[in-house]
mmCIF file of C-alpha atoms in Angstrom:
data_model
loop_
_atom_site.group_PDB
_atom_site.id
_atom_site.type_symbol
_atom_site.label_atom_id
_atom_site.label_comp_id
_atom_site.label_asym_id
_atom_site.label_seq_id
_atom_site.Cartn_x
_atom_site.Cartn_y
_atom_site.Cartn_z
ATOM 1 C CA MET A 74 27.618 -26.397 -14.395
ATOM 2 C CA LEU A 75 25.363 -23.379 -14.040
ATOM 3 C CA PRO A 76 24.873 -21.619 -10.674
ATOM 4 C CA THR A 77 21.538 -22.069 -8.902
ATOM 5 C CA VAL A 78 19.112 -19.216 -8.266
ATOM 6 C CA ALA A 79 16.110 -19.698 -5.972
ATOM 7 C CA VAL A 80 12.824 -18.295 -7.285
ATOM 8 C CA VAL A 81 10.253 -17.771 -4.534
ATOM 9 C CA TYR A 82 6.961 -18.431 -6.300
ATOM 10 C CA GLY A 83 3.562 -16.999 -5.394
ATOM 11 C CA ARG A 84 0.466 -15.120 -6.525
ATOM 12 C CA GLY A 85 0.932 -12.728 -9.413
ATOM 13 C CA SER A 86 4.277 -14.151 -10.427
ATOM 14 C CA ALA A 87 5.492 -14.612 -13.965
ATOM 15 C CA GLY A 88 4.665 -18.165 -15.049
ATOM 16 C CA PRO A 89 7.054 -21.086 -14.531
ATOM 17 C CA ALA A 90 7.703 -21.533 -18.269
ATOM 18 C CA GLU A 91 8.431 -17.822 -18.695
ATOM 19 C CA ILE A 92 10.803 -17.887 -15.716
ATOM 20 C CA LEU A 93 12.681 -20.955 -16.923
ATOM 21 C CA GLY A 94 12.980 -19.482 -20.412
ATOM 22 C CA ALA A 95 14.588 -16.320 -19.017
ATOM 23 C CA ALA A 96 16.997 -18.375 -16.882
ATOM 24 C CA ARG A 97 18.165 -20.533 -19.777
ATOM 25 C CA GLY A 98 21.940 -20.295 -20.137
ATOM 26 C CA LEU A 99 22.243 -18.077 -17.051
ATOM 27 C CA CYS A 100 21.405 -20.337 -14.137
ATOM 28 C CA ASP A 101 19.552 -23.369 -12.889
ATOM 29 C CA VAL A 102 16.307 -22.608 -11.055
ATOM 30 C CA VAL A 103 14.969 -24.055 -7.835
ATOM 31 C CA PHE A 104 11.381 -22.994 -7.231
ATOM 32 C CA VAL A 105 10.607 -22.225 -3.579
ATOM 33 C CA CYS A 106 6.927 -22.952 -3.055
ATOM 34 C CA ASP A 107 4.336 -23.049 -0.317
ATOM 35 C CA PRO A 108 1.557 -25.344 -1.604
ATOM 36 C CA ALA A 109 -0.900 -23.631 0.748
ATOM 37 C CA VAL A 110 -0.641 -20.381 -1.248
ATOM 38 C CA PRO A 111 -3.640 -20.056 -3.615
ATOM 39 C CA GLY A 112 -2.808 -21.125 -7.154
ATOM 40 C CA VAL A 113 0.533 -22.765 -6.354
ATOM 41 C CA ALA A 114 -0.433 -26.403 -5.697
ATOM 42 C CA PRO A 115 -1.848 -27.048 -9.222
ATOM 43 C CA LEU A 116 1.486 -25.955 -10.746
ATOM 44 C CA LEU A 117 3.784 -28.123 -8.642
ATOM 45 C CA ALA A 118 3.687 -31.253 -10.809
ATOM 46 C CA GLY A 119 4.627 -29.271 -13.917
ATOM 47 C CA MET A 120 7.370 -27.410 -12.039
ATOM 48 C CA ARG A 121 8.911 -30.683 -10.829
ATOM 49 C CA ARG A 122 9.083 -32.021 -14.379
ATOM 50 C CA ARG A 123 11.198 -29.062 -15.481
ATOM 51 C CA ALA A 124 13.131 -27.889 -12.416
ATOM 52 C CA ARG A 125 13.844 -28.557 -8.758
ATOM 53 C CA VAL A 126 11.200 -27.592 -6.222
ATOM 54 C CA CYS A 127 11.783 -26.751 -2.558
ATOM 55 C CA GLU A 128 8.519 -26.968 -0.599
ATOM 56 C CA ILE A 129 8.639 -24.749 2.481
ATOM 57 C CA SER A 130 5.481 -25.745 4.347
ATOM 58 C CA GLY A 131 4.537 -28.936 6.162
ATOM 59 C CA HIS A 132 8.074 -29.450 7.502
ATOM 60 C CA ASP A 133 9.669 -29.107 10.918
ATOM 61 C CA THR A 134 12.874 -27.904 9.238
ATOM 62 C CA PRO A 135 13.077 -24.110 8.814
ATOM 63 C CA ALA A 136 12.582 -22.891 5.247
ATOM 64 C CA ALA A 137 16.109 -21.445 5.048
ATOM 65 C CA GLU A 138 17.655 -24.788 5.946
ATOM 66 C CA LEU A 139 15.521 -26.610 3.388
ATOM 67 C CA LEU A 140 16.615 -24.156 0.722
ATOM 68 C CA ARG A 141 20.262 -24.234 1.807
ATOM 69 C CA GLY A 142 20.400 -27.877 0.746
ATOM 70 C CA HIS A 143 19.838 -26.794 -2.875
ATOM 71 C CA GLY A 144 22.939 -24.574 -2.832
ATOM 72 C CA PRO A 145 21.523 -21.322 -4.241
ATOM 73 C CA VAL A 146 23.954 -18.467 -4.892
ATOM 74 C CA GLY A 147 21.153 -16.016 -5.648
ATOM 75 C CA ILE A 148 17.473 -15.483 -4.894
ATOM 76 C CA VAL A 149 14.634 -13.549 -6.514
ATOM 77 C CA THR A 150 10.858 -13.354 -6.618
ATOM 78 C CA PHE A 151 8.473 -12.041 -9.239
ATOM 79 C CA SER A 152 5.506 -11.914 -6.830
ATOM 80 C CA GLU A 153 4.626 -8.839 -4.782
ATOM 81 C CA TYR A 154 3.288 -11.109 -2.056
ATOM 82 C CA CYS A 155 6.602 -12.969 -1.696
ATOM 83 C CA LEU A 156 8.921 -9.975 -1.269
ATOM 84 C CA ALA A 157 9.044 -10.181 2.529
ATOM 85 C CA GLY A 158 9.572 -13.941 2.621
ATOM 86 C CA THR A 159 12.278 -13.700 -0.015
ATOM 87 C CA ALA A 160 14.071 -11.021 1.993
ATOM 88 C CA ARG A 161 14.015 -13.212 5.109
ATOM 89 C CA LEU A 162 15.431 -16.190 3.197
ATOM 90 C CA ALA A 163 18.108 -14.002 1.591
ATOM 91 C CA GLU A 164 19.165 -12.619 4.964
ATOM 92 C CA ALA A 165 19.332 -16.097 6.528
ATOM 93 C CA LEU A 166 21.414 -17.482 3.657
ATOM 94 C CA GLY A 167 23.586 -14.405 3.078
ATOM 95 C CA LEU A 168 22.300 -13.875 -0.472
ATOM 96 C CA PRO A 169 22.056 -10.477 -2.224
ATOM 97 C CA TYR A 170 18.522 -9.081 -2.178
ATOM 98 C CA HIS A 171 16.436 -6.265 -0.705
ATOM 99 C CA ARG A 172 16.993 -5.934 3.035
ATOM 100 C CA PRO A 173 13.919 -6.707 5.202
ATOM 101 C CA ASP A 174 13.651 -3.029 6.219
ATOM 102 C CA THR A 175 13.716 -2.027 2.548
ATOM 103 C CA VAL A 176 10.980 -4.554 1.750
ATOM 104 C CA ARG A 177 8.832 -3.002 4.488
ATOM 105 C CA LEU A 178 9.112 0.349 2.699
ATOM 106 C CA LEU A 179 8.436 -1.263 -0.674
ATOM 107 C CA THR A 180 5.285 -3.036 0.499
ATOM 108 C CA ASP A 181 3.823 -0.725 3.166
ATOM 109 C CA LYS A 182 2.227 2.236 1.399
ATOM 110 C CA ALA A 183 2.056 4.370 4.550
ATOM 111 C CA ASP A 184 5.722 3.825 5.433
ATOM 112 C CA GLN A 185 6.693 4.374 1.811
ATOM 113 C CA ARG A 186 5.004 7.793 1.804
ATOM 114 C CA ALA A 187 6.802 8.665 5.053
ATOM 115 C CA ALA A 188 10.156 7.674 3.527
ATOM 116 C CA PHE A 189 9.510 9.854 0.474
ATOM 117 C CA ALA A 190 8.655 12.817 2.704
ATOM 118 C CA ALA A 191 11.757 12.309 4.866
ATOM 119 C CA ALA A 192 13.953 12.253 1.759
ATOM 120 C CA GLY A 193 12.260 15.297 0.223
ATOM 121 C CA VAL A 194 11.124 13.270 -2.785
ATOM 122 C CA ASP A 195 7.342 13.642 -2.432
ATOM 123 C CA HIS A 196 4.998 15.030 0.211
ATOM 124 C CA THR A 197 1.602 13.512 -0.596
ATOM 125 C CA PRO A 198 -0.359 13.408 2.700
ATOM 126 C CA SER A 199 -1.310 9.875 3.776
ATOM 127 C CA VAL A 200 -3.376 8.717 6.786
ATOM 128 C CA VAL A 201 -3.671 5.125 8.065
ATOM 129 C CA VAL A 202 -7.295 4.053 8.720
ATOM 130 C CA ARG A 203 -9.003 0.889 9.966
ATOM 131 C CA SER A 204 -12.645 1.920 10.126
ATOM 132 C CA ALA A 205 -15.284 4.035 8.423
ATOM 133 C CA ALA A 206 -15.058 6.565 11.258
ATOM 134 C CA GLU A 207 -11.322 6.976 10.678
ATOM 135 C CA VAL A 208 -11.951 7.445 6.953
ATOM 136 C CA ASP A 209 -14.395 10.235 7.846
ATOM 137 C CA ALA A 210 -11.723 11.894 9.981
ATOM 138 C CA ALA A 211 -9.081 11.538 7.272
ATOM 139 C CA VAL A 212 -11.385 13.052 4.631
ATOM 140 C CA ALA A 213 -12.202 15.942 6.978
ATOM 141 C CA ARG A 214 -8.467 16.587 7.317
ATOM 142 C CA LEU A 215 -7.461 16.158 3.657
ATOM 143 C CA GLY A 216 -10.623 17.186 1.807
ATOM 144 C CA TYR A 217 -12.103 15.544 -1.316
ATOM 145 C CA PRO A 218 -10.947 14.033 -3.590
ATOM 146 C CA VAL A 219 -8.871 11.329 -1.912
ATOM 147 C CA VAL A 220 -7.746 7.799 -2.725
ATOM 148 C CA LEU A 221 -8.578 4.904 -0.404
ATOM 149 C CA LYS A 222 -6.391 1.815 -0.801
ATOM 150 C CA PRO A 223 -5.054 -1.090 1.245
ATOM 151 C CA ARG A 224 -1.884 -0.377 3.189
ATOM 152 C CA THR A 225 -0.354 -3.485 1.591
ATOM 153 C CA GLY A 226 -1.394 -5.165 -1.634
ATOM 154 C CA ALA A 227 -0.992 -5.175 -5.388
ATOM 155 C CA GLY A 228 -2.910 -4.776 -8.615
ATOM 156 C CA SER A 229 -4.987 -1.810 -7.376
ATOM 157 C CA GLN A 230 -7.214 -4.225 -5.458
ATOM 158 C CA ASP A 231 -9.782 -2.302 -3.349
ATOM 159 C CA THR A 232 -8.292 1.003 -4.536
ATOM 160 C CA VAL A 233 -10.913 3.699 -5.165
ATOM 161 C CA ARG A 234 -11.099 7.445 -5.678
ATOM 162 C CA LEU A 235 -13.513 9.190 -3.343
ATOM 163 C CA ALA A 236 -14.878 12.450 -4.708
ATOM 164 C CA ASP A 237 -17.886 12.893 -2.413
ATOM 165 C CA ALA A 238 -19.783 11.385 0.505
ATOM 166 C CA GLU A 239 -21.885 9.064 -1.680
ATOM 167 C CA GLN A 240 -18.832 7.539 -3.364
ATOM 168 C CA GLN A 241 -17.288 7.147 0.068
ATOM 169 C CA ARG A 242 -20.355 5.334 1.405
ATOM 170 C CA ARG A 243 -20.384 2.865 -1.510
ATOM 171 C CA ALA A 244 -16.620 2.280 -1.368
ATOM 172 C CA LEU A 245 -16.619 1.552 2.354
ATOM 173 C CA ALA A 246 -19.346 -1.038 1.836
ATOM 174 C CA ASP A 247 -17.360 -2.649 -0.994
ATOM 175 C CA VAL A 248 -14.107 -2.985 0.975
ATOM 176 C CA GLY A 249 -15.833 -3.969 4.223
ATOM 177 C CA LEU A 250 -14.430 -1.393 6.635
ATOM 178 C CA ALA A 251 -16.117 -1.544 10.043
ATOM 179 C CA PRO A 252 -17.960 1.555 11.320
ATOM 180 C CA GLU A 253 -15.599 1.944 14.304
ATOM 181 C CA PRO A 254 -12.094 0.676 15.150
ATOM 182 C CA GLY A 255 -12.164 -2.700 16.884
ATOM 183 C CA PRO A 256 -10.486 -3.413 20.234
ATOM 184 C CA GLY A 257 -6.734 -3.699 19.913
ATOM 185 C CA ASP A 258 -6.585 -2.036 16.482
ATOM 186 C CA GLY A 259 -3.261 -0.284 16.087
ATOM 187 C CA ASP A 260 -1.024 1.206 13.453
ATOM 188 C CA GLU A 261 0.474 -2.040 12.166
ATOM 189 C CA PRO A 262 -0.931 -3.894 9.128
ATOM 190 C CA ALA A 263 -2.976 -7.006 9.910
ATOM 191 C CA GLY A 264 -0.910 -10.176 9.846
ATOM 192 C CA PRO A 265 -1.376 -13.260 7.685
ATOM 193 C CA GLY A 266 -3.760 -14.687 10.265
ATOM 194 C CA GLY A 267 -6.438 -12.222 9.183
ATOM 195 C CA GLY A 268 -8.296 -9.612 11.190
ATOM 196 C CA PRO A 269 -9.027 -6.014 10.217
ATOM 197 C CA ARG A 270 -7.001 -4.664 7.330
ATOM 198 C CA ASP A 271 -5.224 -1.364 7.411
ATOM 199 C CA PHE A 272 -6.051 1.079 4.632
ATOM 200 C CA VAL A 273 -4.568 4.435 3.791
ATOM 201 C CA VAL A 274 -6.357 7.568 2.709
ATOM 202 C CA GLU A 275 -4.150 9.891 0.706
ATOM 203 C CA ARG A 276 -4.723 13.103 -1.152
ATOM 204 C CA TYR A 277 -5.645 12.448 -4.781
ATOM 205 C CA LEU A 278 -3.065 13.696 -7.252
ATOM 206 C CA PRO A 279 -4.914 15.470 -10.097
ATOM 207 C CA GLY A 280 -3.675 14.612 -13.561
ATOM 208 C CA ASP A 281 -2.788 17.079 -16.286
ATOM 209 C CA PRO A 282 -4.232 15.737 -19.560
ATOM 210 C CA ALA A 283 -1.960 18.048 -21.540
ATOM 211 C CA VAL A 284 1.224 16.209 -20.512
ATOM 212 C CA ALA A 285 0.668 12.808 -22.135
ATOM 213 C CA GLY A 286 -2.288 13.967 -24.223
ATOM 214 C CA PRO A 287 -6.028 13.958 -23.434
ATOM 215 C CA ASP A 288 -6.592 10.533 -25.006
ATOM 216 C CA TRP A 289 -4.039 8.738 -22.827
ATOM 217 C CA GLY A 290 -3.551 7.896 -19.178
ATOM 218 C CA ASP A 291 -2.273 10.711 -16.960
ATOM 219 C CA TYR A 292 0.355 8.454 -15.405
ATOM 220 C CA VAL A 293 3.309 6.358 -16.564
ATOM 221 C CA SER A 294 5.610 3.709 -15.142
ATOM 222 C CA VAL A 295 9.399 3.639 -15.043
ATOM 223 C CA GLU A 296 11.200 0.319 -15.450
ATOM 224 C CA ALA A 297 14.719 0.378 -13.997
ATOM 225 C CA VAL A 298 17.584 -1.775 -12.764
ATOM 226 C CA VAL A 299 19.547 -1.089 -9.586
ATOM 227 C CA GLN A 300 23.055 -2.377 -9.023
ATOM 228 C CA HIS A 301 25.445 -1.224 -6.287
ATOM 229 C CA THR A 302 22.788 1.440 -5.434
ATOM 230 C CA GLU A 303 23.044 2.952 -8.951
ATOM 231 C CA VAL A 304 19.662 3.310 -10.682
ATOM 232 C CA THR A 305 19.544 2.905 -14.472
ATOM 233 C CA THR A 306 16.284 3.702 -16.270
ATOM 234 C CA LEU A 307 15.353 1.231 -18.976
ATOM 235 C CA CYS A 308 12.286 3.056 -20.259
ATOM 236 C CA VAL A 309 9.259 5.159 -19.393
ATOM 237 C CA THR A 310 6.122 3.200 -20.239
ATOM 238 C CA GLY A 311 2.973 4.938 -21.447
ATOM 239 C CA LYS A 312 -0.498 3.984 -20.219
ATOM 240 C CA PHE A 313 -3.970 3.891 -21.683
ATOM 241 C CA ALA A 314 -6.634 5.899 -19.856
ATOM 242 C CA LEU A 315 -7.938 4.271 -16.685
ATOM 243 C CA ALA A 316 -11.342 2.635 -16.567
ATOM 244 C CA ASP A 317 -13.602 3.783 -13.758
ATOM 245 C CA PRO A 318 -12.807 3.904 -10.897
ATOM 246 C CA LEU A 319 -9.027 3.253 -11.070
ATOM 247 C CA ARG A 320 -8.585 0.180 -13.295
ATOM 248 C CA GLU A 321 -5.665 -0.184 -15.701
ATOM 249 C CA THR A 322 -6.487 -0.815 -19.356
ATOM 250 C CA GLY A 323 -3.042 -1.349 -20.831
ATOM 251 C CA LEU A 324 0.393 0.008 -21.660
ATOM 252 C CA PHE A 325 2.525 0.939 -24.646
ATOM 253 C CA LEU A 326 5.964 2.046 -25.813
ATOM 254 C CA PRO A 327 7.112 4.660 -26.477
ATOM 255 C CA ALA A 328 5.207 6.954 -24.128
ATOM 256 C CA THR A 329 3.671 10.160 -25.488
ATOM 257 C CA LEU A 330 5.914 12.449 -23.399
ATOM 258 C CA THR A 331 8.391 15.060 -24.532
ATOM 259 C CA ALA A 332 12.055 14.263 -23.947
ATOM 260 C CA ALA A 333 12.187 16.892 -21.179
ATOM 261 C CA VAL A 334 9.201 15.454 -19.293
ATOM 262 C CA GLU A 335 10.492 11.908 -19.729
ATOM 263 C CA LYS A 336 13.818 12.996 -18.204
ATOM 264 C CA ASP A 337 12.031 14.591 -15.225
ATOM 265 C CA VAL A 338 9.936 11.444 -14.709
ATOM 266 C CA ALA A 339 12.996 9.162 -14.800
ATOM 267 C CA GLU A 340 14.925 11.358 -12.360
ATOM 268 C CA LEU A 341 12.002 11.449 -9.915
ATOM 269 C CA ALA A 342 11.596 7.664 -10.093
ATOM 270 C CA ALA A 343 15.307 7.146 -9.440
ATOM 271 C CA ALA A 344 15.167 9.464 -6.421
ATOM 272 C CA ALA A 345 12.155 7.534 -5.081
ATOM 273 C CA VAL A 346 13.961 4.198 -5.451
ATOM 274 C CA ARG A 347 17.018 5.570 -3.627
ATOM 275 C CA ALA A 348 14.831 6.992 -0.836
ATOM 276 C CA LEU A 349 13.667 3.455 -0.017
ATOM 277 C CA GLY A 350 17.203 2.095 0.252
ATOM 278 C CA VAL A 351 17.017 -0.226 -2.759
ATOM 279 C CA THR A 352 20.540 -1.421 -3.620
ATOM 280 C CA THR A 353 19.885 -4.178 -6.178
ATOM 281 C CA GLY A 354 17.170 -5.590 -8.405
ATOM 282 C CA VAL A 355 14.601 -4.552 -10.991
ATOM 283 C CA THR A 356 12.072 -1.886 -9.996
ATOM 284 C CA HIS A 357 8.721 -0.681 -11.334
ATOM 285 C CA THR A 358 7.739 2.861 -10.309
ATOM 286 C CA GLU A 359 4.406 4.505 -11.092
ATOM 287 C CA VAL A 360 4.407 8.271 -11.613
ATOM 288 C CA LYS A 361 1.424 10.646 -11.932
ATOM 289 C CA LEU A 362 1.610 13.492 -14.460
ATOM 290 C CA THR A 363 0.176 16.507 -12.605
ATOM 291 C CA PRO A 364 -0.100 20.233 -13.368
ATOM 292 C CA ASP A 365 2.761 20.734 -10.884
ATOM 293 C CA GLY A 366 5.040 18.188 -12.541
ATOM 294 C CA PRO A 367 5.542 14.450 -12.031
ATOM 295 C CA ARG A 368 4.631 12.980 -8.622
ATOM 296 C CA VAL A 369 5.313 9.511 -7.241
ATOM 297 C CA ILE A 370 2.396 7.091 -6.949
ATOM 298 C CA GLU A 371 4.438 4.142 -5.652
ATOM 299 C CA VAL A 372 7.612 2.098 -6.079
ATOM 300 C CA ASN A 373 7.480 -1.685 -6.508
ATOM 301 C CA GLY A 374 10.556 -3.768 -5.727
ATOM 302 C CA ARG A 375 9.993 -6.232 -8.567
ATOM 303 C CA VAL A 376 9.360 -6.334 -12.283
ATOM 304 C CA GLY A 377 6.104 -4.801 -13.460
ATOM 305 C CA GLY A 378 3.879 -7.713 -14.447
ATOM 306 C CA ARG A 379 2.648 -6.722 -17.910
ATOM 307 C CA ALA A 380 5.838 -4.757 -18.640
ATOM 308 C CA VAL A 381 7.790 -8.007 -19.079
ATOM 309 C CA GLY A 382 6.230 -8.943 -22.408
ATOM 310 C CA LEU A 383 5.993 -5.360 -23.644
ATOM 311 C CA LEU A 384 9.695 -4.571 -23.151
ATOM 312 C CA ASP A 385 10.682 -7.856 -24.760
ATOM 313 C CA ARG A 386 8.595 -7.142 -27.861
ATOM 314 C CA ALA A 387 9.319 -3.420 -28.126
ATOM 315 C CA LEU A 388 12.965 -3.188 -27.034
ATOM 316 C CA GLY A 389 14.325 -6.721 -26.882
ATOM 317 C CA ILE A 390 14.882 -6.304 -23.123
ATOM 318 C CA ASP A 391 14.212 -9.375 -20.958
ATOM 319 C CA LEU A 392 13.355 -8.059 -17.485
ATOM 320 C CA LEU A 393 13.339 -11.539 -15.960
ATOM 321 C CA ALA A 394 16.817 -12.306 -17.320
ATOM 322 C CA LEU A 395 18.049 -8.975 -15.919
ATOM 323 C CA ALA A 396 16.637 -9.945 -12.518
ATOM 324 C CA PHE A 397 18.504 -13.253 -12.664
ATOM 325 C CA ALA A 398 21.762 -11.532 -13.638
ATOM 326 C CA LEU A 399 21.429 -9.117 -10.711
ATOM 327 C CA ALA A 400 20.660 -12.010 -8.350
ATOM 328 C CA LEU A 401 23.948 -13.561 -9.490
ATOM 329 C CA GLU A 402 25.712 -10.235 -8.801
ATOM 330 C CA ARG A 403 26.756 -9.967 -12.419
ATOM 331 C CA THR A 404 27.366 -6.510 -13.780
ATOM 332 C CA VAL A 405 24.495 -5.484 -16.004
ATOM 333 C CA GLU A 406 25.693 -3.093 -18.667
ATOM 334 C CA PRO A 407 23.551 0.067 -18.775
ATOM 335 C CA VAL A 408 20.910 -0.390 -21.433
ATOM 336 C CA THR A 409 20.271 2.667 -23.548
ATOM 337 C CA ALA A 410 17.270 1.503 -25.485
ATOM 338 C CA PRO A 411 16.641 3.327 -28.760
ATOM 339 C CA ARG A 412 13.239 4.940 -29.112
ATOM 340 C CA PRO A 413 11.135 2.282 -30.850
ATOM 341 C CA ALA A 414 10.294 2.944 -34.475
ATOM 342 C CA ALA A 415 6.812 1.470 -33.932
ATOM 343 C CA VAL A 416 4.293 1.855 -31.128
ATOM 344 C CA THR A 417 4.096 -1.496 -29.340
ATOM 345 C CA PHE A 418 1.099 -2.061 -27.075
ATOM 346 C CA GLU A 419 -0.877 -4.394 -24.859
ATOM 347 C CA TYR A 420 -4.508 -3.436 -24.315
ATOM 348 C CA PHE A 421 -6.866 -4.970 -21.738
ATOM 349 C CA ILE A 422 -10.583 -5.531 -22.223
ATOM 350 C CA VAL A 423 -11.971 -4.984 -18.719
ATOM 351 C CA PRO A 424 -15.529 -5.651 -17.537
ATOM 352 C CA PRO A 425 -18.059 -2.845 -17.171
ATOM 353 C CA ARG A 426 -19.228 -1.976 -13.657
ATOM 354 C CA THR A 427 -21.186 -5.160 -13.203
ATOM 355 C CA VAL A 428 -21.134 -8.188 -10.929
ATOM 356 C CA GLY A 429 -22.466 -11.425 -12.379
ATOM 357 C CA THR A 430 -21.462 -13.861 -15.108
ATOM 358 C CA VAL A 431 -20.301 -13.662 -18.706
ATOM 359 C CA ARG A 432 -23.170 -14.551 -21.043
ATOM 360 C CA ALA A 433 -21.269 -14.187 -24.322
ATOM 361 C CA ILE A 434 -17.926 -12.950 -25.628
ATOM 362 C CA ASP A 435 -17.483 -12.873 -29.391
ATOM 363 C CA GLY A 436 -15.403 -11.042 -31.960
ATOM 364 C CA ALA A 437 -11.888 -12.227 -31.129
ATOM 365 C CA ASP A 438 -11.282 -13.432 -34.702
ATOM 366 C CA ALA A 439 -12.455 -10.102 -36.094
ATOM 367 C CA VAL A 440 -10.051 -8.293 -33.766
ATOM 368 C CA ARG A 441 -7.183 -10.604 -34.789
ATOM 369 C CA ALA A 442 -7.799 -9.605 -38.410
ATOM 370 C CA LEU A 443 -7.242 -5.908 -37.709
ATOM 371 C CA PRO A 444 -3.980 -4.463 -39.115
ATOM 372 C CA GLY A 445 -1.486 -4.010 -36.273
ATOM 373 C CA VAL A 446 -2.928 -6.734 -34.022
ATOM 374 C CA GLY A 447 -0.514 -9.584 -33.374
ATOM 375 C CA GLU A 448 -2.227 -11.577 -30.621
ATOM 376 C CA VAL A 449 -5.610 -11.770 -28.947
ATOM 377 C CA ASP A 450 -5.934 -13.826 -25.752
ATOM 378 C CA VAL A 451 -9.470 -14.278 -24.455
ATOM 379 C CA ALA A 452 -9.282 -14.796 -20.692
ATOM 380 C CA THR A 453 -12.903 -15.667 -19.971
ATOM 381 C CA ALA A 454 -15.784 -17.757 -21.299
ATOM 382 C CA PRO A 455 -19.569 -17.860 -21.004
ATOM 383 C CA GLY A 456 -20.601 -18.804 -17.491
ATOM 384 C CA GLN A 457 -17.487 -17.372 -15.873
ATOM 385 C CA PRO A 458 -17.966 -14.925 -12.972
ATOM 386 C CA VAL A 459 -17.245 -11.268 -13.541
ATOM 387 C CA ASP A 460 -16.717 -8.602 -10.883
ATOM 388 C CA TRP A 461 -15.534 -5.115 -11.803
ATOM 389 C CA ARG A 462 -14.320 -4.621 -8.197
ATOM 390 C CA HIS A 463 -11.351 -6.892 -8.926
ATOM 391 C CA PRO A 464 -9.070 -4.599 -10.960
ATOM 392 C CA ALA A 465 -6.822 -7.452 -12.118
ATOM 393 C CA GLN A 466 -9.744 -9.151 -13.877
ATOM 394 C CA ARG A 467 -9.346 -8.804 -17.628
ATOM 395 C CA LEU A 468 -11.644 -10.360 -20.188
ATOM 396 C CA ALA A 469 -9.132 -10.286 -23.046
ATOM 397 C CA PHE A 470 -5.673 -9.041 -23.986
ATOM 398 C CA VAL A 471 -4.849 -7.472 -27.350
ATOM 399 C CA ARG A 472 -1.180 -7.115 -28.332
ATOM 400 C CA GLY A 473 0.495 -5.692 -31.383
ATOM 401 C CA ALA A 474 2.331 -2.766 -32.937
ATOM 402 C CA VAL A 475 1.355 0.151 -35.167
ATOM 403 C CA ALA A 476 3.208 3.045 -36.775
ATOM 404 C CA THR A 477 1.925 5.981 -34.688
ATOM 405 C CA HIS A 478 0.042 6.815 -31.515
ATOM 406 C CA ASP A 479 -2.855 8.232 -33.572
ATOM 407 C CA GLU A 480 -3.107 4.913 -35.377
ATOM 408 C CA LEU A 481 -3.173 3.155 -32.008
ATOM 409 C CA LEU A 482 -6.138 5.246 -30.880
ATOM 410 C CA ARG A 483 -8.049 4.349 -34.040
ATOM 411 C CA LEU A 484 -7.166 0.679 -33.576
ATOM 412 C CA ILE A 485 -8.487 0.588 -30.001
ATOM 413 C CA THR A 486 -11.781 2.079 -31.201
ATOM 414 C CA SER A 487 -11.977 -0.699 -33.801
ATOM 415 C CA VAL A 488 -11.207 -3.319 -31.148
ATOM 416 C CA HIS A 489 -14.195 -2.196 -29.082
ATOM 417 C CA ASP A 490 -16.413 -2.091 -32.172
ATOM 418 C CA ARG A 491 -15.639 -5.752 -32.892
ATOM 419 C CA PHE A 492 -15.704 -7.302 -29.431
ATOM 420 C CA HIS A 493 -19.237 -8.300 -28.447
ATOM 421 C CA LEU A 494 -19.749 -8.792 -24.710
ATOM 422 C CA GLU A 495 -22.903 -9.772 -22.827
ATOM 423 C CA PHE A 496 -23.294 -10.159 -19.066
ATOM 424 C CA ALA A 497 -25.909 -11.600 -16.780
ATOM 425 C CA PRO A 498 -25.971 -9.344 -13.702
ATOM 426 C CA GLN A 499 -25.981 -10.998 -10.303
#
């Protein structure tokens, strides 16, 4: 009989089928679900057909006691929004996981910056704000350019670069910050009941296009596993150039860094993970490539969403299976992945800066026919809403592998030449 691992399911998680596939042969899964969470209720029937489900809302019994009845020996989540709840359940049941104080540092961008500074890892200035007036004060202190982003959140939602007063005016209207702080506003993030959100304003880290190359993103991510406080880097993942203002457009392996820079990036990411007190689990750390060397953007205490498929295809590494093994307190042998012979990629087609509906999207078959393209998933259809302000919105995904990075650049140009997109503005 296989041991049971609880998977706390929520927004942004890997899909149920993907999770169960990774668990096969390692453990049985019990999904821990709150049907009130957006997107969860429609999946419950399918989950119940394939695994046990522990519903944790609509009961007088505490969630930990409901889950205890399923006998889990490990617990994990693949959703940023479920980290805190998973930590509370783990603590109540005595299961290995991030401690609640560690989760606070992993999910609170202001506290995370303070922890980096205290550990001497990074000293990027960061100011908590709850109103337009406080943004003005923070900009006066830090100077343009700055980044405005929610104190808690994922997927770069409501994250914008402010280079001047006009950009600041438009951004504040988009994110809905009040002109002045409201009564009772403090330094703590707003709770799940709503109310004003905390944001942070932090000094923008300028990129050095010479590090990864002028055609690529000036940042990378580091995928790692942590066991018994030891951090093992799995790989440094390259990124395509961001779409305006700060929207991701894809990732690839191997990155376009020299061995020396890749080593510096991995060492910085490991130091950042240790500074937050992470003792176990899979981590995803974003690092900016600046003229002064690598700098930490943020550490995430979970697998990187799109990295799961990329690492599987490029390196044969199953991040979800590694997370399950760590949840079971099994020793994960250090993985020294060979540098891939091919360049494996996933590219996102993102909307232009428009708000409205999709009028037409054509050309997927022509893109599929391109040498090096393995899959094309179209994620929208005519009549569907489109809003560039939601960074996680992607119109299509293109996956494949080519021989060189130069060939990848040419392929992406061909992808854009063949996709035909029309929008009806709002």
